[in-house]
Coordinates of C-alpha atoms in Angstrom, one line a residue:
X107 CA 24.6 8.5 -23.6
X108 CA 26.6 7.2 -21.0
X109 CA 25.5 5.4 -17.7
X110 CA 25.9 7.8 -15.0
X111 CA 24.7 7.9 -11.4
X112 CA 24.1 11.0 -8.7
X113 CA 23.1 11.7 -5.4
X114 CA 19.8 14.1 -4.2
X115 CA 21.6 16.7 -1.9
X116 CA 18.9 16.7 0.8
X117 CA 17.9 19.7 3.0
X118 CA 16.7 18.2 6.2
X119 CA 14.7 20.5 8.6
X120 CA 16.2 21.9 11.5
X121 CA 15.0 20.4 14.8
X122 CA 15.3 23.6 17.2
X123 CA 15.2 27.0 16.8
X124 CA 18.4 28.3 15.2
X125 CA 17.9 32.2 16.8
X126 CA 17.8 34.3 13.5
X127 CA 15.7 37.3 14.1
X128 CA 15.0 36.4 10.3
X129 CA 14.0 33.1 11.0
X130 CA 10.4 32.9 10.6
X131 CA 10.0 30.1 13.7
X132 CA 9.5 31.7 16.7
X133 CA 9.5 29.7 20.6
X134 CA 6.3 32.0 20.9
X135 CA 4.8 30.9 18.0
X136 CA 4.7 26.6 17.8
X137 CA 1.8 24.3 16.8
X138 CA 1.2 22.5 19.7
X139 CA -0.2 18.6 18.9
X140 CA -1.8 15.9 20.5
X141 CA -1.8 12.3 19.2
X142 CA -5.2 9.7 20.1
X143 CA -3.8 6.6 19.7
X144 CA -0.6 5.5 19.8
X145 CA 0.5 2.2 17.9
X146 CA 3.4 1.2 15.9
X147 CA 2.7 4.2 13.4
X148 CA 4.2 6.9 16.0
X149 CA 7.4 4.7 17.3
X150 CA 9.4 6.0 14.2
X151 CA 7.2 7.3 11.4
X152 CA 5.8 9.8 12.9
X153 CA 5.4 10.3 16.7
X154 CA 8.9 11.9 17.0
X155 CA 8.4 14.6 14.0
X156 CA 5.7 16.1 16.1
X157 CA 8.4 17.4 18.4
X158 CA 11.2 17.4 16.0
X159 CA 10.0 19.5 13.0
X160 CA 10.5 23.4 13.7
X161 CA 7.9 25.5 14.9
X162 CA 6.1 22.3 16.5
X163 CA 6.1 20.6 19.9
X164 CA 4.4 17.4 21.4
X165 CA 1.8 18.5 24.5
X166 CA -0.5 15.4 24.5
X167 CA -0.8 11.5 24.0
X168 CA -3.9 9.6 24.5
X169 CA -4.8 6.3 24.4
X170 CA -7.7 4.3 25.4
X171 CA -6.9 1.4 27.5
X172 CA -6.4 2.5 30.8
X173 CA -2.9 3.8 31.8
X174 CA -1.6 2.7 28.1
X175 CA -0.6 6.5 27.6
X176 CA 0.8 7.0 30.8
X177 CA 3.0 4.2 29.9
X178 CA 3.8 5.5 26.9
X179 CA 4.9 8.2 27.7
X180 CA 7.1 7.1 30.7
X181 CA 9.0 4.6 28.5
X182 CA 9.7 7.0 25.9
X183 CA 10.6 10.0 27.9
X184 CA 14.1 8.9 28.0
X185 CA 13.9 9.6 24.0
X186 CA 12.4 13.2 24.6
X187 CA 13.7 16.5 24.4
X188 CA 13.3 17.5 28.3
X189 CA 11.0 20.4 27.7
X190 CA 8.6 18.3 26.1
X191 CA 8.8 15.2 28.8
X192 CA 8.4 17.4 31.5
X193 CA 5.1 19.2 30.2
X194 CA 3.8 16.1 27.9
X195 CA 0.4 15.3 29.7
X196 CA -1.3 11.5 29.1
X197 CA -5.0 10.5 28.6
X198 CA -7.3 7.6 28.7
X199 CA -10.0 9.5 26.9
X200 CA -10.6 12.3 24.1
X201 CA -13.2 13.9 26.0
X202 CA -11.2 14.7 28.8
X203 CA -8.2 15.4 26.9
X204 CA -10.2 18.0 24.6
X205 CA -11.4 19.3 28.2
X206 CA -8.4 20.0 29.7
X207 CA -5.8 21.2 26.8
X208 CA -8.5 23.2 25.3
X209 CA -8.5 25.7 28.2
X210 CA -5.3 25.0 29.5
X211 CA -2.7 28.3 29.3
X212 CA -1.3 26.3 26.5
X213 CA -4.1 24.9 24.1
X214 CA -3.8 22.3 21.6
X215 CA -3.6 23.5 18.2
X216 CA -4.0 20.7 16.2
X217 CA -4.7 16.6 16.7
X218 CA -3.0 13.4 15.0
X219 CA -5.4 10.2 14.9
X220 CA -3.6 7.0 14.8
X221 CA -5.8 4.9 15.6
X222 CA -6.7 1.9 13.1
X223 CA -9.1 3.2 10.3
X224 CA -12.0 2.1 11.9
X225 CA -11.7 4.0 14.8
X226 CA -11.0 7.8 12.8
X227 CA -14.6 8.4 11.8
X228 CA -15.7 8.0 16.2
X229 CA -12.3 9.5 17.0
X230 CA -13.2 12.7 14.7
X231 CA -17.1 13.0 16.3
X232 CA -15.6 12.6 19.8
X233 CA -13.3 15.4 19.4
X234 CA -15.9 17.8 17.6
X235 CA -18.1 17.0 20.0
X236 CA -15.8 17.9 23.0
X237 CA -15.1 21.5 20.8
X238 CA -18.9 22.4 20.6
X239 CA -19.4 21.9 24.1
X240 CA -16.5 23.3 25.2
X241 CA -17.9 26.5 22.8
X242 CA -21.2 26.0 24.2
X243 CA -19.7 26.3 27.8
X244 CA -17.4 29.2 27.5
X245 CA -19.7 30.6 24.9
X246 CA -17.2 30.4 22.4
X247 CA -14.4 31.7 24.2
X248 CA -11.8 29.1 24.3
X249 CA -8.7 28.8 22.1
X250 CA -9.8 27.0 18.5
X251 CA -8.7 23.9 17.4
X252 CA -6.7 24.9 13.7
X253 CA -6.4 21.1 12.2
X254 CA -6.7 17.3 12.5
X255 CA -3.9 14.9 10.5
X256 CA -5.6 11.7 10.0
X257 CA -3.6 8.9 9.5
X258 CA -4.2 6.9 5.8
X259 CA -6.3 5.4 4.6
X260 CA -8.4 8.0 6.7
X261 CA -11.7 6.3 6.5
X262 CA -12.5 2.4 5.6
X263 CA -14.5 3.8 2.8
X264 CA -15.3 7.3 1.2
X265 CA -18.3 7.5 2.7
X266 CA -16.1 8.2 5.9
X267 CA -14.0 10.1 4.8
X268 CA -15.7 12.7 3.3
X269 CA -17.8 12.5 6.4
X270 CA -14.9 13.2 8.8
X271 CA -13.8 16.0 6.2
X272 CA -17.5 17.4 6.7
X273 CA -17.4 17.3 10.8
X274 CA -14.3 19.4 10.9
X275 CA -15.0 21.6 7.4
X276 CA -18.3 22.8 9.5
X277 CA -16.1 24.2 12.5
X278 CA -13.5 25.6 9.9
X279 CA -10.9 23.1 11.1
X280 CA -8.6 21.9 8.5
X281 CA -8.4 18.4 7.6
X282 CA -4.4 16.7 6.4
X283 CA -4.5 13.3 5.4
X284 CA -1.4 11.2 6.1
X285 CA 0.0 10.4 2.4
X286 CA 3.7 11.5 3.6
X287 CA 5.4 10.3 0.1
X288 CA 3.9 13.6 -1.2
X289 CA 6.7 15.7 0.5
X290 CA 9.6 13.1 0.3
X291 CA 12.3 13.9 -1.2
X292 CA 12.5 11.6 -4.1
X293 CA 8.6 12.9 -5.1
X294 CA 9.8 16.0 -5.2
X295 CA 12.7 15.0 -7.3
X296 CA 10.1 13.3 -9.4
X297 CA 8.1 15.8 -10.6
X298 CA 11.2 18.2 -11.2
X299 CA 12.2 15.3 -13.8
X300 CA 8.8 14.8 -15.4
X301 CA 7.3 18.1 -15.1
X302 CA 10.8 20.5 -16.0
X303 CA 13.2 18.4 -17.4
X304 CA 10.8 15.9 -19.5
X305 CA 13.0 13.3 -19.3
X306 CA 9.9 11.2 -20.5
X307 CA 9.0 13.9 -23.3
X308 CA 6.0 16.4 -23.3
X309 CA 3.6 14.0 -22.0
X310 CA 3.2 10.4 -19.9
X311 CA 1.6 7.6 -21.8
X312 CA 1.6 4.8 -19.3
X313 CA 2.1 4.1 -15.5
X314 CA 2.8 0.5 -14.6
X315 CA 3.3 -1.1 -11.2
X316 CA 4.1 -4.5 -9.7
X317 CA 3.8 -5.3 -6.1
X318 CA 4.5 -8.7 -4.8
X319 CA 5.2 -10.3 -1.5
X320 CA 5.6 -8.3 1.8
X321 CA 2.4 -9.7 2.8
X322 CA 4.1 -11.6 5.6
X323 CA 6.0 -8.7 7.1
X324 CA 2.0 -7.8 7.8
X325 CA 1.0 -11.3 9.7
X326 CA -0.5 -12.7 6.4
X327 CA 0.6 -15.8 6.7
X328 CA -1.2 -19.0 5.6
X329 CA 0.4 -21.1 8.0
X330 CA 0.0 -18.8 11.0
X331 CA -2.7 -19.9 13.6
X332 CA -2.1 -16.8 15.4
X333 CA -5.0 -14.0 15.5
X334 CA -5.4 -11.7 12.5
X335 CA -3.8 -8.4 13.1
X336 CA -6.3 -5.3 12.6
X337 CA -4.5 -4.6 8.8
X338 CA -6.3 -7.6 7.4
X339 CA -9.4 -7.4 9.5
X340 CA -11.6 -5.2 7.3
X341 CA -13.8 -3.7 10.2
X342 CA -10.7 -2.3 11.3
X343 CA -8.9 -1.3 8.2
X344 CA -11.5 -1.2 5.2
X345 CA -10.2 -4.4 3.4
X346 CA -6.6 -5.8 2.7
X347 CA -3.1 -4.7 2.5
X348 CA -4.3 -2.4 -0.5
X349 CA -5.8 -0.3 2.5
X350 CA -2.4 -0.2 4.1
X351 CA 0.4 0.2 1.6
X352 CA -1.4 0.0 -2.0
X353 CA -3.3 3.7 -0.8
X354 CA 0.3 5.7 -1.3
X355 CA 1.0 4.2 -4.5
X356 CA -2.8 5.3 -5.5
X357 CA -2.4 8.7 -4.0
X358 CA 1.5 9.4 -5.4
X359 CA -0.1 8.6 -8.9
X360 CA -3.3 11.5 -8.3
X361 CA -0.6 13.8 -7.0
X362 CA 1.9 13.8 -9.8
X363 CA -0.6 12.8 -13.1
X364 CA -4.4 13.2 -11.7
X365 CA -7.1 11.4 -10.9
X366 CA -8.1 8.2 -11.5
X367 CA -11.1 7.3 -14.2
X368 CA -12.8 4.2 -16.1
X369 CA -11.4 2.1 -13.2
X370 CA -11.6 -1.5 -14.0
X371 CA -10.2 -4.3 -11.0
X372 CA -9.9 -7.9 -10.2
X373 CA -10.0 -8.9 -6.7
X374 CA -9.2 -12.3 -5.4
X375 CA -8.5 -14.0 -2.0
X376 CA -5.9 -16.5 -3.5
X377 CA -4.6 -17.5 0.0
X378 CA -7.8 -19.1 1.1
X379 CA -7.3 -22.0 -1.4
X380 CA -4.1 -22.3 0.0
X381 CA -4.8 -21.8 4.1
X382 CA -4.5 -25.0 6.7
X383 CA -6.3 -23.3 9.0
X384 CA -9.5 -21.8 9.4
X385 CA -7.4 -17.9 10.4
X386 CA -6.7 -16.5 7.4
X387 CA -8.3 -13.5 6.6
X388 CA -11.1 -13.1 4.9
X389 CA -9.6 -10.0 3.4
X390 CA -8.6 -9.8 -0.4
X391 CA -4.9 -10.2 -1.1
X392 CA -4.9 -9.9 -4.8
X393 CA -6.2 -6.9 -7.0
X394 CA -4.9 -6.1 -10.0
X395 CA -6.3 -2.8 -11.4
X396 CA -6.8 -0.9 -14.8
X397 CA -7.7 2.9 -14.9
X398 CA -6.9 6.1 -17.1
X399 CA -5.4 9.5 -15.9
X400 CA -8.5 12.2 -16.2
X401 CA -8.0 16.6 -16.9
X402 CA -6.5 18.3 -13.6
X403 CA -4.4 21.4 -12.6
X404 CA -2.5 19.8 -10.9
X405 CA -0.4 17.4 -12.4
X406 CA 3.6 17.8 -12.5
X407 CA 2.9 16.8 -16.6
X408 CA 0.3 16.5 -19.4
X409 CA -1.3 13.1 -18.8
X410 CA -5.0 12.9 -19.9
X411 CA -5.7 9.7 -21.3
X412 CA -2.3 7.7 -20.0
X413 CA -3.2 4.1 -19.1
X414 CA -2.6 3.0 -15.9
X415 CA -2.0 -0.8 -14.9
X416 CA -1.6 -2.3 -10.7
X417 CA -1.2 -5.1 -9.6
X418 CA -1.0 -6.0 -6.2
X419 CA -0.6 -9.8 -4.9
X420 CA -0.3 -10.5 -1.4
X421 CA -0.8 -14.1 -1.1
X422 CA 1.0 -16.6 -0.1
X423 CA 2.7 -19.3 -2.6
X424 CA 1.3 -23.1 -2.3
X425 CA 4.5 -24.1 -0.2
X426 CA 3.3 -21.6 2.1
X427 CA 3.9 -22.7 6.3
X428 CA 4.4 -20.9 9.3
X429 CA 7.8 -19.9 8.4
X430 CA 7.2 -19.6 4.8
X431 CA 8.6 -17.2 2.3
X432 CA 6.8 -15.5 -0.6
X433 CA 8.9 -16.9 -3.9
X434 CA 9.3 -13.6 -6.8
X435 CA 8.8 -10.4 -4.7
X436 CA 8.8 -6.7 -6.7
X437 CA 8.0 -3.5 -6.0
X438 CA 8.4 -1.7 -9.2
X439 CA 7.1 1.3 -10.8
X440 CA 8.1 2.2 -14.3
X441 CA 6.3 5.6 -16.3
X442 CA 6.5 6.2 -19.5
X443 CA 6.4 8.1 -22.1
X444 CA 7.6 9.0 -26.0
X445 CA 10.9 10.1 -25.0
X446 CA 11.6 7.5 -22.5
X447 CA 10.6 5.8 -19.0
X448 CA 11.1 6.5 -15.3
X449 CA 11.8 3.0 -13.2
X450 CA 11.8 2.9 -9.5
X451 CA 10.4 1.1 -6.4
X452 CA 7.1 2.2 -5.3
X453 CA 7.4 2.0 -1.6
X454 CA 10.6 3.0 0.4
X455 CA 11.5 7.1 0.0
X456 CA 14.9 6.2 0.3
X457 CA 15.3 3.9 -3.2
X458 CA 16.6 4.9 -6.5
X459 CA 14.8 6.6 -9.7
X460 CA 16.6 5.5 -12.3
X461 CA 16.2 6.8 -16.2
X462 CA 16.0 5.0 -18.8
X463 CA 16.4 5.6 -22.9
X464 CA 14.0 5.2 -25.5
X465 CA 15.7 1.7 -26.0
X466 CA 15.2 1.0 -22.2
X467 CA 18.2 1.7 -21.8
X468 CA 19.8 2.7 -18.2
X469 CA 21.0 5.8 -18.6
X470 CA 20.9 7.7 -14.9
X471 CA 20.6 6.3 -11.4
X472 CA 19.8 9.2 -8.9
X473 CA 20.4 7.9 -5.4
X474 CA 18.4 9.6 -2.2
X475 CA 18.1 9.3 1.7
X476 CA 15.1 8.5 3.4
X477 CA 14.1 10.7 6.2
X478 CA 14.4 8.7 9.6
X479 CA 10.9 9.7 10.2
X480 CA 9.0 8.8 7.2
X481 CA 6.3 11.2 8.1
X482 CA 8.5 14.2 9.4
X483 CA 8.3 16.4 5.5
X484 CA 4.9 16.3 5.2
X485 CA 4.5 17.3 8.9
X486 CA 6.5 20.3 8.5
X487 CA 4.5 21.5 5.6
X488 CA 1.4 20.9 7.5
X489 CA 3.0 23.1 10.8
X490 CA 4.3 25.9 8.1
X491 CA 0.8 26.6 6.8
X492 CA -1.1 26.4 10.5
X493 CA 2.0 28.9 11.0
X494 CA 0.9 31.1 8.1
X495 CA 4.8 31.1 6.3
X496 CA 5.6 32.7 2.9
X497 CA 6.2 30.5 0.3
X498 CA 10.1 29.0 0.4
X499 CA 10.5 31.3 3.5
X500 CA 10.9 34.4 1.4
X501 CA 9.6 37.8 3.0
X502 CA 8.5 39.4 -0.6
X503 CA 6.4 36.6 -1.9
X504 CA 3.0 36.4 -0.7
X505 CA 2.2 33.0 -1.3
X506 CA 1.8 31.6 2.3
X507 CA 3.4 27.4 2.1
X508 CA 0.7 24.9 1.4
X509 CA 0.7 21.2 2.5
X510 CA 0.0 18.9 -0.8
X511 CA -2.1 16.6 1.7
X512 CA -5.3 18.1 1.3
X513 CA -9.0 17.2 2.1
X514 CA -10.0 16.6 -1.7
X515 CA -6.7 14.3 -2.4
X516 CA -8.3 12.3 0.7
X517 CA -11.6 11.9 -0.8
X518 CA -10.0 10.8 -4.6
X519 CA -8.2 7.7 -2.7
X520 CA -11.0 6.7 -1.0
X521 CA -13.1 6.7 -3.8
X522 CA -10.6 5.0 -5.8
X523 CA -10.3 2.2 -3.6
X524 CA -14.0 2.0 -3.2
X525 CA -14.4 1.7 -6.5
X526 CA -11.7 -1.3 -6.9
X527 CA -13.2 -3.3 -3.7
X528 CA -16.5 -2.7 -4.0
X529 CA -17.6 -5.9 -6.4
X530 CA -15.5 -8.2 -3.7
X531 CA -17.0 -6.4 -1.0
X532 CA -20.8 -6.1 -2.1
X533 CA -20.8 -2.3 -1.1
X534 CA -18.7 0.2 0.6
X535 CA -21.5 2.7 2.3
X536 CA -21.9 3.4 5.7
X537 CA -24.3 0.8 6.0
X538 CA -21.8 -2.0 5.0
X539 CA -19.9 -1.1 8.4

């Protein structure tokens, strides 16, 4: 079989409303969001899809420091559509946010929490609490909240998450963790190729995957004298960069072969033998991980019993300094199975998948292009259920759309990567926070 090489064709959402009385997005029908915190996360990934995706406008931005969203706001309103400058309101708390949207003429319909992981769990209380006042002051009159997006790894531990999933389950609002490589493009791609055309046979046998460096893009540096940033401080973020980056890898692999069983891990903090100063974190930066795939419905193939092996290594080589770089770095994640193997990078939803024989042999490269806003495909599903659309906006089929982020897919991460941190860690409970 010869090498050959193709190009995803790409269907990109529109970003306003194209006027086709059989378009099912409607001006008088929008999810109107609200974002608490507002860190690097929402300056490309995300913050702009919230106003960009159809059916779906921007009304609030709050941030605690005093004046922070104000600011915001005025430096990117240059960057805004004008409708949404001119009627984007700031806040310094949730409280008073909640207060004032909620019985506004034009009520929130659903929240984004960006705030570090640390901070989801308070930021989730503080908004139910503000609803069952609210319900308790206009005896339930006011507009409902329909859903809150929390941003991964949603909570430092499972015990948090399922907590948060608990608060809003009780007021039927609908919790969407942030795991946005479940609507990119290449994902989809990837389970059309295991799943229809088994271009790894009937079944997968093994997942492997290799990540190495990028630790100093993240401010672990073993050099650095410089304060830790809230990634590797685990009361913020729940441990190390696995927290951060390793969670989609974890998640993609529950998503297209199912959960994660017999988990087995190693978990070192290699950098603190080679540290000068007393800053570096105290956060793991090595983990490598054994697990296999359990029974599911909703795998894209047959999987039970495949092996999976991770490794993650963060630290820094011995040579390490200020302005040191990390010597072998790979992002690579190869499945396999008895027909052939899969190889691609496991971050980055604009990089190749490329096929591979029996022989490991290239046989295919299929190229694709990353959405400028990472987050922007999985937003759109999320706004097309809250909007109640059929399924591939066909009038005749009565399957409404469904967002693959879900509640339970949540919970499964965090209780994977309790279960891989929690020797290092000495527990992962509420009462370890």
């Amino acid at each position: 079989m010869s090498l050959s090489s193709s190009r995803s064709s790409a269907n990109p959402s529109k970003m306003s409303f194209d006027g086709d009385i059989d378009s099912p997005y409607r001006e008088d029908k929008i999810i109107r969001w609200a974002i608490v915190g507002l860190g690097d996360v929402c300056a490309i990934k995300s913050g702009p899809a919230f106003y960009k995706c159809r059916g779906s406008t921007l009304s609030a931005v709050m941030r605690r420091t005093p004046g922070a969203a104000q600011e915001w706001m005025e430096t990117n309103a240059p960057n805004l559509p004008l409708d949404v400058a001119q009627s984007m309101r700031a806040f310094d708390s949730v409280e008073v946010m909640m207060r004032e949207m909620m019985t506004s003429e034009e009520p929130l319909d659903a929240i984004y929490v960006a705030t570090p992981p640390g901070a989801h769990l308070e930021n989730i209380r503080q908004i139910v609490t503000a609803i069952d006042s609210l319900a308790d002051a206009t005896e339930g009159g006011q507009r409902k909240l329909k859903a809150v997006y929390v941003e991964k790894p949603c909570g430092r531990c499972a015990w948090e998450t399922r907590a948060m999933v608990d608060e809003l389950s009780a007021r039927d609002i609908k919790f969407y963790p942030a795991y946005v490589s479940r609507s990119h493009e290449r994902t989809v791609v990837l389970r059309g190729l295991l799943g229809t055309d088994k271009v790894c046979g009937d079944m997968v046998t093994a997942i492997k995957y290799t990540q190495r460096g990028s630790s100093l893009a993240r401010g672990l540096d073993a050099g650095s004298s410089s304060s830790i940033p809230w990634r590797l401080n685990a009361e913020q973020s729940g441990g190390g960069l696995i927290m951060d980056m390793g969670c989609h890898l974890l998640d993609r692999i529950d998503y297209l072969f199912g959960p994660l069983e017999n988990i087995k891990s190693k978990v070192l903090r290699k950098g603190g033998t080679v540290s000068t100063t007393s800053s570096y974190p105290l956060v793991e930066d090595y983990v490598s991980m054994s697990a296999t795939i359990g029974d599911c419905d909703w795998s894209a193939i047959s999987s039970v019993g495949a092996t999976v092996e991770c490794v993650w290594d963060f630290s820094p080589t011995e040579s390490s300094s200020s302005n040191a770089t990390l010597e072998g770095d790979a992002d690579e994640l190869v499945i396999s199975g008895p027909k052939g193997s899969l190889r691609m990078a496991g971050m980055g939803a604009g990089l190749p998948i490329e096929l591979l024989d029996n022989s490991g042999r290239l046989v295919k490269r299929i190229e694709f292009d990353a959405p400028k806003h990472a987050a922007q495909p999985l937003i759109q599903t999320v706004v097309d259920e809250l909007l109640g659309l059929r399924a591939d906006g066909d009038k005749n089929d009565t399957r409404s759309v469904q967002s693959p982020a879900t509640a339970a897919n949540a919970v499964r991460t965090s209780e994977v990567l309790d279960a891989i941190l929690g020797s290092y860690y000495g527990g992962r409970h509420d009462d370890f926070w």
